[in-house]
Short mmCIF file of C-alpha atoms in Angstrom, two decimals:
data_model
loop_
_atom_site.label_atom_id
_atom_site.label_comp_id
_atom_site.label_asym_id
_atom_site.label_seq_id
_atom_site.Cartn_x
_atom_site.Cartn_y
_atom_site.Cartn_z
CA UNK A 21 4.87 -71.52 -132.21
CA UNK A 22 1.90 -70.47 -134.30
CA UNK A 23 1.42 -66.91 -135.51
CA UNK A 24 -1.74 -66.67 -133.43
CA UNK A 25 0.20 -67.50 -130.26
CA UNK A 26 2.91 -64.99 -131.13
CA UNK A 27 0.27 -62.35 -131.74
CA UNK A 28 -1.44 -63.02 -128.39
CA UNK A 29 1.84 -63.00 -126.48
CA UNK A 30 3.10 -59.83 -128.15
CA UNK A 31 -0.21 -58.15 -127.30
CA UNK A 32 0.20 -59.20 -123.67
CA UNK A 33 3.86 -58.31 -123.04
CA UNK A 34 3.47 -54.58 -123.70
CA UNK A 35 0.64 -53.95 -121.19
CA UNK A 36 2.22 -56.36 -118.71
CA UNK A 37 5.59 -54.60 -118.46
CA UNK A 38 3.92 -51.19 -118.51
CA UNK A 39 1.47 -51.98 -115.72
CA UNK A 40 4.10 -53.86 -113.69
CA UNK A 41 6.44 -50.88 -113.52
CA UNK A 42 3.54 -48.50 -112.86
CA UNK A 43 2.31 -50.65 -109.96
CA UNK A 44 5.82 -50.97 -108.50
CA UNK A 45 6.26 -47.19 -108.80
CA UNK A 46 2.96 -46.50 -107.03
CA UNK A 47 3.77 -48.93 -104.22
CA UNK A 48 7.23 -47.37 -103.95
CA UNK A 49 5.66 -43.94 -103.58
CA UNK A 50 3.46 -45.33 -100.82
CA UNK A 51 6.59 -46.57 -99.04
CA UNK A 52 8.27 -43.17 -99.36
CA UNK A 53 5.17 -41.46 -98.02
CA UNK A 54 5.22 -43.78 -94.99
CA UNK A 55 8.95 -43.44 -94.21
CA UNK A 56 9.56 -39.88 -95.39
CA UNK A 57 10.16 -38.69 -91.79
CA UNK A 58 12.91 -41.29 -91.31
CA UNK A 59 14.65 -40.37 -94.57
CA UNK A 60 14.37 -36.59 -94.58
CA UNK A 61 17.22 -34.51 -93.23
CA UNK A 62 19.69 -37.39 -92.87
CA UNK A 63 22.15 -36.21 -95.53
CA UNK A 64 22.05 -39.61 -97.25
CA UNK A 65 24.22 -40.13 -100.30
CA UNK A 66 22.69 -40.98 -103.66
CA UNK A 67 24.02 -44.54 -103.75
CA UNK A 68 22.51 -45.25 -100.29
CA UNK A 69 19.08 -44.03 -101.41
CA UNK A 70 19.40 -46.00 -104.67
CA UNK A 71 20.30 -49.14 -102.72
CA UNK A 72 17.32 -48.69 -100.41
CA UNK A 73 14.92 -48.11 -103.32
CA UNK A 74 16.22 -51.24 -105.05
CA UNK A 75 15.61 -53.39 -101.98
CA UNK A 76 12.16 -51.89 -101.43
CA UNK A 77 11.17 -52.38 -105.08
CA UNK A 78 12.35 -56.00 -104.91
CA UNK A 79 10.27 -56.62 -101.79
CA UNK A 80 7.19 -55.22 -103.58
CA UNK A 81 7.45 -57.61 -106.55
CA UNK A 82 5.25 -60.40 -105.04
CA UNK A 83 2.48 -57.87 -104.41
CA UNK A 84 2.81 -56.00 -107.71
CA UNK A 85 3.00 -59.06 -109.96
CA UNK A 86 -0.61 -60.31 -109.43
CA UNK A 87 -2.06 -56.85 -110.03
CA UNK A 88 0.06 -56.39 -113.16
CA UNK A 89 -1.10 -59.76 -114.55
CA UNK A 90 -4.74 -58.94 -113.80
CA UNK A 91 -4.54 -55.52 -115.45
CA UNK A 92 -2.48 -56.73 -118.44
CA UNK A 93 -4.72 -59.71 -119.20
CA UNK A 94 -7.83 -57.55 -118.92
CA UNK A 95 -6.36 -54.89 -121.20
CA UNK A 96 -5.12 -57.44 -123.74
CA UNK A 97 -8.40 -59.36 -124.09
CA UNK A 98 -10.46 -56.18 -123.84
CA UNK A 99 -8.43 -54.57 -126.63
CA UNK A 100 -8.85 -57.66 -128.84
CA UNK A 101 -12.60 -57.59 -128.22
CA UNK A 102 -12.90 -53.84 -128.79
CA UNK A 103 -11.24 -54.09 -132.24
CA UNK A 104 -13.29 -57.18 -133.15
CA UNK A 105 -10.14 -59.33 -133.42
CA UNK A 106 -11.55 -61.69 -130.82
CA UNK A 107 -14.79 -61.96 -132.81
CA UNK A 108 -12.84 -62.75 -135.97
CA UNK A 109 -10.92 -65.52 -134.22
CA UNK A 110 -14.12 -67.08 -132.90
CA UNK A 111 -15.72 -66.81 -136.34
CA UNK A 112 -12.76 -68.77 -137.72
CA UNK A 113 -13.61 -71.65 -135.39
CA UNK A 114 -11.00 -70.92 -132.71
CA UNK A 115 -12.43 -71.29 -129.21
CA UNK A 116 -11.62 -68.93 -126.35
CA UNK A 117 -9.60 -71.54 -124.38
CA UNK A 118 -7.44 -72.10 -127.44
CA UNK A 119 -6.92 -68.36 -127.89
CA UNK A 120 -5.74 -67.82 -124.32
CA UNK A 121 -3.72 -71.08 -124.13
CA UNK A 122 -0.31 -69.35 -124.55
CA UNK A 123 -1.26 -66.81 -121.87
CA UNK A 124 -2.23 -69.63 -119.51
CA UNK A 125 1.21 -71.23 -119.98
CA UNK A 126 2.84 -67.84 -119.45
CA UNK A 127 0.81 -67.32 -116.26
CA UNK A 128 1.90 -70.70 -114.95
CA UNK A 129 5.52 -69.75 -115.65
CA UNK A 130 5.05 -66.41 -113.84
CA UNK A 131 3.42 -68.23 -110.92
CA UNK A 132 6.41 -70.55 -110.60
CA UNK A 133 8.80 -67.61 -110.95
CA UNK A 134 6.93 -65.69 -108.23
CA UNK A 135 7.17 -68.69 -105.89
CA UNK A 136 10.91 -69.08 -106.43
CA UNK A 137 11.38 -65.35 -105.96
CA UNK A 138 9.38 -65.37 -102.70
CA UNK A 139 11.29 -68.35 -101.35
CA UNK A 140 14.88 -67.52 -102.31
CA UNK A 141 15.18 -63.82 -103.22
CA UNK A 142 12.55 -62.08 -101.07
CA UNK A 143 14.01 -63.14 -97.66
CA UNK A 144 17.41 -61.71 -98.61
CA UNK A 145 15.99 -58.44 -99.93
CA UNK A 146 13.81 -58.07 -96.82
CA UNK A 147 16.88 -58.64 -94.64
CA UNK A 148 18.92 -56.00 -96.43
CA UNK A 149 16.01 -53.54 -96.56
CA UNK A 150 15.21 -53.85 -92.85
CA UNK A 151 18.89 -53.61 -91.91
CA UNK A 152 19.40 -50.48 -94.02
CA UNK A 153 16.20 -48.86 -92.71
CA UNK A 154 17.38 -49.53 -89.17
CA UNK A 155 20.72 -47.87 -89.89
CA UNK A 156 19.06 -44.85 -91.50
CA UNK A 157 16.57 -44.45 -88.65
CA UNK A 158 19.39 -44.49 -86.08
CA UNK A 159 21.54 -42.04 -88.00
CA UNK A 160 21.63 -38.60 -86.45
CA UNK A 161 19.98 -35.89 -88.57
CA UNK A 162 21.84 -33.18 -90.38
CA UNK A 163 21.81 -29.72 -88.86
CA UNK A 164 18.31 -28.28 -88.95
CA UNK A 165 18.29 -25.43 -86.44
CA UNK A 166 15.00 -23.58 -86.23
CA UNK A 167 14.48 -20.00 -85.15
CA UNK A 168 13.82 -19.50 -81.45
CA UNK A 169 14.33 -23.17 -80.52
CA UNK A 170 17.35 -24.68 -78.80
CA UNK A 171 19.02 -27.40 -80.90
CA UNK A 172 20.82 -30.14 -78.96
CA UNK A 173 21.78 -32.47 -81.79
CA UNK A 174 25.48 -31.64 -81.44
CA UNK A 175 27.36 -33.24 -78.57
CA UNK A 176 28.22 -30.85 -75.70
CA UNK A 177 26.54 -27.88 -77.41
CA UNK A 178 23.10 -26.30 -77.20
CA UNK A 179 22.46 -23.66 -79.87
CA UNK A 180 19.64 -21.17 -80.36
CA UNK A 181 19.24 -18.59 -83.13
CA UNK A 182 16.82 -15.69 -83.14
CA UNK A 183 16.54 -15.20 -86.90
CA UNK A 184 17.97 -16.66 -90.09
CA UNK A 185 18.41 -15.02 -93.48
CA UNK A 186 17.78 -17.84 -95.97
CA UNK A 187 19.29 -15.86 -98.86
CA UNK A 188 22.69 -15.15 -97.26
CA UNK A 189 22.55 -17.96 -94.61
CA UNK A 190 23.47 -15.34 -92.01
CA UNK A 191 22.31 -16.09 -88.46
CA UNK A 192 21.32 -13.39 -85.98
CA UNK A 193 21.02 -13.27 -82.19
CA UNK A 194 22.97 -16.47 -81.47
CA UNK A 195 23.27 -18.08 -78.05
CA UNK A 196 25.54 -21.12 -77.58
CA UNK A 197 25.87 -23.11 -74.35
CA UNK A 198 29.13 -25.05 -74.05
CA UNK A 199 28.83 -28.27 -72.00
CA UNK A 200 32.20 -29.80 -72.86
CA UNK A 201 33.35 -29.64 -69.20
CA UNK A 202 30.12 -31.26 -67.98
CA UNK A 203 29.60 -28.53 -65.36
CA UNK A 204 26.17 -27.39 -66.43
CA UNK A 205 25.46 -23.98 -67.94
CA UNK A 206 28.72 -22.41 -66.80
CA UNK A 207 29.87 -21.24 -70.24
CA UNK A 208 27.70 -19.34 -72.72
CA UNK A 209 28.50 -17.36 -75.86
CA UNK A 210 26.24 -14.63 -77.20
CA UNK A 211 26.80 -13.03 -80.62
CA UNK A 212 24.97 -10.50 -82.75
CA UNK A 213 25.42 -12.54 -85.94
CA UNK A 214 27.32 -15.46 -87.36
CA UNK A 215 27.70 -18.14 -90.02
CA UNK A 216 27.38 -21.87 -89.52
CA UNK A 217 28.25 -24.58 -92.05
CA UNK A 218 29.53 -28.14 -92.26
CA UNK A 219 32.81 -29.01 -93.93
CA UNK A 220 32.73 -30.83 -97.26
CA UNK A 221 33.55 -34.18 -95.63
CA UNK A 222 30.73 -33.54 -93.08
CA UNK A 223 33.05 -34.37 -90.19
CA UNK A 224 33.31 -30.90 -88.66
CA UNK A 225 30.98 -28.03 -87.90
CA UNK A 226 32.45 -24.57 -88.41
CA UNK A 227 30.85 -21.62 -86.58
CA UNK A 228 32.01 -18.04 -87.21
CA UNK A 229 30.62 -15.49 -84.71
CA UNK A 230 30.68 -11.67 -84.96
CA UNK A 231 30.44 -9.06 -82.21
CA UNK A 232 29.66 -10.92 -79.03
CA UNK A 233 30.66 -11.96 -75.54
CA UNK A 234 31.83 -15.12 -73.80
CA UNK A 235 30.48 -15.57 -70.27
CA UNK A 236 31.91 -18.30 -68.02
CA UNK A 237 32.28 -19.31 -64.38
CA UNK A 238 35.93 -20.12 -63.65
CA UNK A 239 36.69 -22.73 -60.99
CA UNK A 240 39.34 -21.49 -58.54
CA UNK A 241 40.50 -22.75 -55.14
CA UNK A 242 40.59 -20.36 -52.18
CA UNK A 243 43.91 -20.43 -50.27
CA UNK A 244 42.35 -19.39 -46.99
CA UNK A 245 39.60 -21.97 -46.65
CA UNK A 246 40.76 -24.52 -49.25
CA UNK A 247 37.38 -24.33 -50.99
CA UNK A 248 36.39 -23.82 -54.62
CA UNK A 249 35.22 -20.43 -55.74
CA UNK A 250 33.65 -19.52 -59.06
CA UNK A 251 34.66 -16.05 -60.20
CA UNK A 252 32.74 -14.65 -63.18
CA UNK A 253 34.62 -13.96 -66.43
CA UNK A 254 33.52 -12.01 -69.51
CA UNK A 255 35.42 -11.78 -72.82
CA UNK A 256 34.46 -9.47 -75.64
CA UNK A 257 35.26 -10.37 -79.25
CA UNK A 258 34.73 -8.92 -82.73
CA UNK A 259 35.16 -12.28 -84.46
CA UNK A 260 35.42 -15.79 -83.10
CA UNK A 261 35.62 -19.19 -84.81
CA UNK A 262 34.49 -22.48 -83.30
CA UNK A 263 35.26 -25.84 -84.90
CA UNK A 264 33.43 -28.91 -83.57
CA UNK A 265 33.95 -32.50 -84.63
CA UNK A 266 30.66 -34.20 -85.54
CA UNK A 267 30.21 -37.74 -84.27
CA UNK A 268 27.39 -40.01 -85.40
CA UNK A 269 26.45 -38.11 -88.56
CA UNK A 270 27.86 -40.80 -90.86
CA UNK A 271 25.89 -43.91 -91.79
CA UNK A 272 27.08 -46.95 -89.81
CA UNK A 273 26.01 -50.31 -91.22
CA UNK A 274 24.66 -52.84 -88.72
CA UNK A 275 25.48 -56.53 -88.87
CA UNK A 276 22.63 -58.19 -90.79
CA UNK A 277 22.77 -61.28 -88.56
CA UNK A 278 20.84 -59.30 -85.91
CA UNK A 279 17.70 -59.48 -88.09
CA UNK A 280 18.29 -62.87 -89.69
CA UNK A 281 16.01 -64.79 -87.30
CA UNK A 282 12.94 -62.71 -88.12
CA UNK A 283 10.23 -64.77 -89.83
CA UNK A 284 10.15 -62.40 -92.82
CA UNK A 285 13.80 -63.20 -93.56
CA UNK A 286 13.38 -66.99 -93.76
CA UNK A 287 12.78 -69.42 -96.60
CA UNK A 288 10.27 -72.28 -96.48
CA UNK A 289 12.78 -74.73 -95.02
CA UNK A 290 13.96 -72.22 -92.43
CA UNK A 291 10.39 -71.28 -91.50
CA UNK A 292 9.53 -74.94 -90.97
CA UNK A 293 12.61 -75.51 -88.81
CA UNK A 294 12.00 -72.35 -86.76
CA UNK A 295 8.31 -73.20 -86.25
CA UNK A 296 9.13 -76.74 -85.12
CA UNK A 297 11.73 -75.40 -82.70
CA UNK A 298 9.19 -73.00 -81.20
CA UNK A 299 6.61 -75.78 -80.83
CA UNK A 300 9.18 -78.05 -79.17
CA UNK A 301 10.25 -75.27 -76.81
CA UNK A 302 6.63 -74.57 -75.90
CA UNK A 303 5.96 -78.28 -75.23
CA UNK A 304 9.05 -78.55 -73.03
CA UNK A 305 8.02 -75.48 -71.05
CA UNK A 306 4.55 -76.96 -70.45
CA UNK A 307 6.04 -80.25 -69.29
CA UNK A 308 8.43 -78.50 -66.92
CA UNK A 309 5.56 -76.49 -65.48
CA UNK A 310 3.58 -79.65 -64.80
CA UNK A 311 6.55 -81.52 -63.33
CA UNK A 312 7.93 -78.70 -61.17
CA UNK A 313 4.93 -76.63 -60.16
CA UNK A 314 2.04 -79.03 -59.53
CA UNK A 315 3.74 -81.67 -57.29
CA UNK A 316 5.64 -79.10 -55.26
CA UNK A 317 2.51 -76.99 -54.83
CA UNK A 318 0.44 -79.94 -53.62
CA UNK A 319 3.17 -81.06 -51.27
CA UNK A 320 3.63 -77.61 -49.76
CA UNK A 321 -0.11 -77.16 -49.50
CA UNK A 322 -0.58 -80.40 -47.55
CA UNK A 323 2.54 -79.89 -45.42
CA UNK A 324 1.24 -76.59 -44.12
CA UNK A 325 -1.57 -78.41 -42.32
CA UNK A 326 0.52 -81.06 -40.60
CA UNK A 327 2.28 -80.75 -37.30
CA UNK A 328 5.84 -79.56 -37.21
CA UNK A 329 7.32 -83.03 -36.72
CA UNK A 330 5.63 -84.32 -39.86
CA UNK A 331 6.31 -81.16 -41.86
CA UNK A 332 10.03 -81.31 -41.20
CA UNK A 333 10.35 -84.37 -43.43
CA UNK A 334 8.52 -82.62 -46.29
CA UNK A 335 8.89 -85.56 -48.67
CA UNK A 336 6.06 -87.60 -50.28
CA UNK A 337 7.93 -90.90 -49.74
CA UNK A 338 8.32 -90.39 -46.02
CA UNK A 339 6.39 -93.08 -44.13
CA UNK A 340 5.51 -90.64 -41.37
CA UNK A 341 3.95 -88.28 -43.90
CA UNK A 342 1.95 -91.07 -45.48
CA UNK A 343 0.67 -92.27 -42.14
CA UNK A 344 -0.20 -88.73 -41.07
CA UNK A 345 -2.05 -87.93 -44.32
CA UNK A 346 -4.26 -91.01 -43.93
CA UNK A 347 -5.72 -89.61 -40.70
CA UNK A 348 -6.93 -86.39 -42.42
CA UNK A 349 -10.17 -86.59 -44.39
CA UNK A 350 -10.56 -82.86 -45.08
CA UNK A 351 -8.89 -79.57 -44.27
CA UNK A 352 -11.52 -78.60 -41.75
CA UNK A 353 -10.49 -81.54 -39.59
CA UNK A 354 -6.89 -80.48 -39.94
CA UNK A 355 -7.66 -76.94 -38.84
CA UNK A 356 -9.48 -78.20 -35.75
CA UNK A 357 -6.32 -80.00 -34.63
CA UNK A 358 -4.27 -76.79 -34.78
CA UNK A 359 -4.08 -73.86 -32.41
CA UNK A 360 -5.20 -70.40 -33.48
CA UNK A 361 -1.65 -69.21 -34.03
CA UNK A 362 -0.84 -72.35 -36.05
CA UNK A 363 -3.99 -71.82 -38.12
CA UNK A 364 -3.01 -68.24 -38.93
CA UNK A 365 0.51 -69.31 -39.81
CA UNK A 366 -0.70 -72.19 -41.98
CA UNK A 367 -3.30 -70.13 -43.83
CA UNK A 368 -0.78 -67.30 -44.43
CA UNK A 369 1.71 -69.79 -45.76
CA UNK A 370 -0.89 -71.31 -48.07
CA UNK A 371 -1.91 -67.87 -49.36
CA UNK A 372 1.73 -67.04 -50.08
CA UNK A 373 2.19 -70.39 -51.84
CA UNK A 374 -0.91 -69.90 -54.00
CA UNK A 375 0.08 -66.35 -54.94
CA UNK A 376 3.55 -67.52 -55.88
CA UNK A 377 2.08 -70.30 -57.99
CA UNK A 378 -0.36 -67.90 -59.65
CA UNK A 379 2.47 -65.51 -60.50
CA UNK A 380 4.46 -68.38 -61.97
CA UNK A 381 1.50 -69.60 -64.01
CA UNK A 382 0.72 -66.07 -65.26
CA UNK A 383 4.32 -65.55 -66.36
CA UNK A 384 4.41 -68.88 -68.17
CA UNK A 385 1.01 -68.20 -69.75
CA UNK A 386 2.30 -64.89 -71.14
CA UNK A 387 5.35 -66.59 -72.60
CA UNK A 388 3.17 -69.39 -73.95
CA UNK A 389 0.81 -66.88 -75.62
CA UNK A 390 3.70 -64.96 -77.22
CA UNK A 391 5.15 -68.19 -78.59
CA UNK A 392 1.76 -69.20 -79.98
CA UNK A 393 1.47 -65.85 -81.76
CA UNK A 394 4.99 -66.18 -83.14
CA UNK A 395 4.21 -69.68 -84.43
CA UNK A 396 1.10 -68.32 -86.16
CA UNK A 397 3.20 -65.60 -87.80
CA UNK A 398 5.59 -68.27 -89.07
CA UNK A 399 2.65 -70.24 -90.48
CA UNK A 400 1.22 -67.13 -92.12
CA UNK A 401 4.55 -66.33 -93.77
CA UNK A 402 4.92 -69.97 -94.85
CA UNK A 403 1.53 -70.08 -96.59
CA UNK A 404 1.88 -66.56 -97.96
CA UNK A 405 4.70 -67.69 -100.24
CA UNK A 406 2.20 -70.04 -101.89
CA UNK A 407 -0.88 -67.81 -101.90
CA UNK A 408 0.90 -64.79 -103.40
CA UNK A 409 2.29 -67.00 -106.17
CA UNK A 410 -1.01 -68.74 -106.92
CA UNK A 411 -2.77 -65.37 -106.99
CA UNK A 412 -0.90 -64.64 -110.24
CA UNK A 413 -2.74 -67.50 -111.94
CA UNK A 414 -6.06 -66.66 -110.26
CA UNK A 415 -5.93 -63.05 -111.36
CA UNK A 416 -5.24 -64.15 -114.91
CA UNK A 417 -8.28 -66.47 -114.77
CA UNK A 418 -10.29 -63.41 -113.76
CA UNK A 419 -8.74 -60.82 -116.06
CA UNK A 420 -8.74 -62.76 -119.35
CA UNK A 421 -12.45 -63.76 -119.43
CA UNK A 422 -13.45 -60.41 -117.94
CA UNK A 423 -11.66 -58.59 -120.76
CA UNK A 424 -13.35 -60.83 -123.33
CA UNK A 425 -16.74 -59.98 -121.81
CA UNK A 426 -16.47 -56.20 -121.37
CA UNK A 427 -14.51 -55.71 -124.65
CA UNK A 428 -12.87 -52.52 -123.52
CA UNK A 429 -9.12 -51.87 -123.81
CA UNK A 430 -6.83 -49.06 -122.75
CA UNK A 431 -6.33 -47.72 -119.24
CA UNK A 432 -9.92 -46.68 -118.53
CA UNK A 433 -12.42 -49.36 -117.59
CA UNK A 434 -9.76 -52.13 -117.15
CA UNK A 435 -7.95 -50.10 -114.52
CA UNK A 436 -11.14 -49.48 -112.54
CA UNK A 437 -12.19 -53.13 -112.61
CA UNK A 438 -8.68 -54.38 -111.83
CA UNK A 439 -8.35 -52.08 -108.84
CA UNK A 440 -11.75 -53.20 -107.52
CA UNK A 441 -10.83 -56.89 -107.72
CA UNK A 442 -7.40 -56.26 -106.25
CA UNK A 443 -8.82 -54.24 -103.35
CA UNK A 444 -11.39 -57.01 -102.74
CA UNK A 445 -8.66 -59.65 -102.66
CA UNK A 446 -6.36 -57.50 -100.50
CA UNK A 447 -9.08 -56.73 -97.94
CA UNK A 448 -10.09 -60.40 -97.75
CA UNK A 449 -6.45 -61.41 -97.34
CA UNK A 450 -5.83 -58.92 -94.54
CA UNK A 451 -9.06 -59.88 -92.76
CA UNK A 452 -8.41 -63.62 -92.86
CA UNK A 453 -4.74 -63.09 -91.94
CA UNK A 454 -5.84 -61.17 -88.86
CA UNK A 455 -8.20 -64.01 -87.97
CA UNK A 456 -5.29 -66.45 -88.20
CA UNK A 457 -3.13 -64.26 -85.93
CA UNK A 458 -5.93 -64.13 -83.37
CA UNK A 459 -6.45 -67.90 -83.56
CA UNK A 460 -10.03 -67.67 -84.85
CA UNK A 461 -9.34 -69.95 -87.84
CA UNK A 462 -6.49 -72.24 -88.81
CA UNK A 463 -3.64 -70.95 -90.93
CA UNK A 464 -4.62 -73.13 -93.92
CA UNK A 465 -8.22 -71.91 -94.00
CA UNK A 466 -7.37 -68.28 -93.30
CA UNK A 467 -4.58 -67.92 -95.85
CA UNK A 468 -6.38 -69.72 -98.68
CA UNK A 469 -9.89 -68.29 -98.15
CA UNK A 470 -9.43 -65.20 -100.36
CA UNK A 471 -7.74 -67.23 -103.11
CA UNK A 472 -10.54 -69.82 -103.14
CA UNK A 473 -13.23 -67.13 -103.32
CA UNK A 474 -11.57 -65.38 -106.27
CA UNK A 475 -10.89 -68.72 -107.95
CA UNK A 476 -14.63 -69.46 -107.89
CA UNK A 477 -15.26 -66.00 -109.36
CA UNK A 478 -12.71 -66.75 -112.09
CA UNK A 479 -14.39 -70.05 -112.99
CA UNK A 480 -17.75 -68.24 -113.20
CA UNK A 481 -16.29 -65.60 -115.53
CA UNK A 482 -14.61 -68.26 -117.69
CA UNK A 483 -17.97 -70.00 -118.08
CA UNK A 484 -19.71 -66.76 -119.04
CA UNK A 485 -16.96 -65.74 -121.48
CA UNK A 486 -17.00 -69.17 -123.17
CA UNK A 487 -20.74 -68.94 -123.95
CA UNK A 488 -20.51 -65.22 -124.88
CA UNK A 489 -22.66 -64.12 -121.97
CA UNK A 490 -23.71 -60.48 -121.73
CA UNK A 491 -23.52 -60.08 -117.98
CA UNK A 492 -22.14 -56.56 -118.43
CA UNK A 493 -24.80 -55.47 -120.91
CA UNK A 494 -26.68 -52.59 -119.31
CA UNK A 495 -29.89 -53.23 -121.27
CA UNK A 496 -30.37 -56.57 -119.49
CA UNK A 497 -30.53 -54.96 -116.07
CA UNK A 498 -32.61 -52.01 -117.32
CA UNK A 499 -35.21 -54.36 -118.80
CA UNK A 500 -35.26 -56.38 -115.57
CA UNK A 501 -36.06 -53.31 -113.48
CA UNK A 502 -38.60 -52.13 -116.07
CA UNK A 503 -40.46 -55.44 -115.72
CA UNK A 504 -40.60 -55.00 -111.96
CA UNK A 505 -41.85 -51.40 -112.31
CA UNK A 506 -44.46 -52.41 -114.93
CA UNK A 507 -46.00 -54.81 -112.44
CA UNK A 508 -46.90 -51.82 -110.27
CA UNK A 509 -47.68 -49.10 -112.83
CA UNK A 510 -50.97 -48.84 -114.76
CA UNK A 511 -51.14 -50.09 -118.31
CA UNK A 512 -50.92 -46.62 -119.85
CA UNK A 513 -47.74 -45.75 -117.91
CA UNK A 514 -45.89 -49.00 -118.48
CA UNK A 515 -42.28 -48.71 -119.65
CA UNK A 516 -41.12 -50.16 -122.93
CA UNK A 517 -38.30 -52.68 -122.80
CA UNK A 518 -35.22 -51.98 -124.92
CA UNK A 519 -33.93 -54.60 -127.36
CA UNK A 520 -30.87 -56.44 -126.08
CA UNK A 521 -27.87 -56.19 -128.37
CA UNK A 522 -24.64 -58.00 -127.59
CA UNK A 523 -21.83 -55.53 -128.05
#
């Protein structure tokens, strides 16, 4: 490897790793902001949170890698241009394609790595992340009793506190309803103050009450009438302790196989197999609908207008039916041969048959539409593994020539331009993906549209960077507008054009 290639690669690796971890961190913060309500107050252990963050960060790699490559390539080439190192290389007879050749090879390697990651690693991380999020969302929250509000998160207990001292954790004006006997509000405890805390193993809730009363309705049978009576009982106490076992506060892990069939958890081969199975199932359902519904509907429809002797056979191969059907040219003739009561009965039967058929068709159409949408989601996920990987190379083809043109390094201008291009690509991707889900365009066209557009932009920037174009020189656009204004202004007020200097 030549010293020039080592120099270019060493200049690229620093910004690449820096921007990659920054992008992953920002996307991770976005995830936490979205799911903060599901994570807060669950009493999760550190290793559970660390495991979740690892899975989430792994699932964000395919989205963070293209942006990191775009930003790193723009910063690298912009820094070389800002310090005139790029100018010195060109003055030595080294062309721009030759300068960026090692970065092109590295981008191809990252593209291949991103594809392998999306196909083999990403489905597994998505499966574990979704499974763990499901378990956390279903975990019961830790005790968070608010003042003046009844808290029913503890089985068989309903607790309300009037005031809480956050310095001493002392609770005042407590009211506790005990529903362990499942007899309604027949037992209530009122205390002036108390303490409430969970044991270290978080399996029991300990409540210490001071200066209060226990009120309860005692069930007692009457000897005279053999009926239940409910005498009232009141117990006064100076101190009372209640210990309640907490059920459901620990994190229970769900079997991951419950989420394994989701399209986000499948590789390319599995997506293809699942999509083909759905298409086959949809075709079979359509065939069964044609075979079962249409002939039986026609037969029932025609049988309703025949006499009872012919209708009793109710079979298309019956010779009597065939002979009878030949005599009828239209339904009006059939109705004329029937009595009024028979007409009403026949028409009612036909209406019932048509409504039943319409209900059957509507149900099958709903199932058919849901299967079509699921097939489209499989196709979107299948193509996304390719488009996200190829976007790494496309963003490099944009970032490298763009950095050579603007000649600005650091985290200022490159960050702004990178974010603009990334937002443009992301919005285009979401828009075309929605069009694919709605069936407006095919999955191939919709998933590759944004990549093709940015690839054309990259080729344009490569052409401009190769010929040292000054498309970002402000003086060019100022002089252009001055020429337009001078066409309108008088000769004495005409603006003077500034000399164009390539920076």
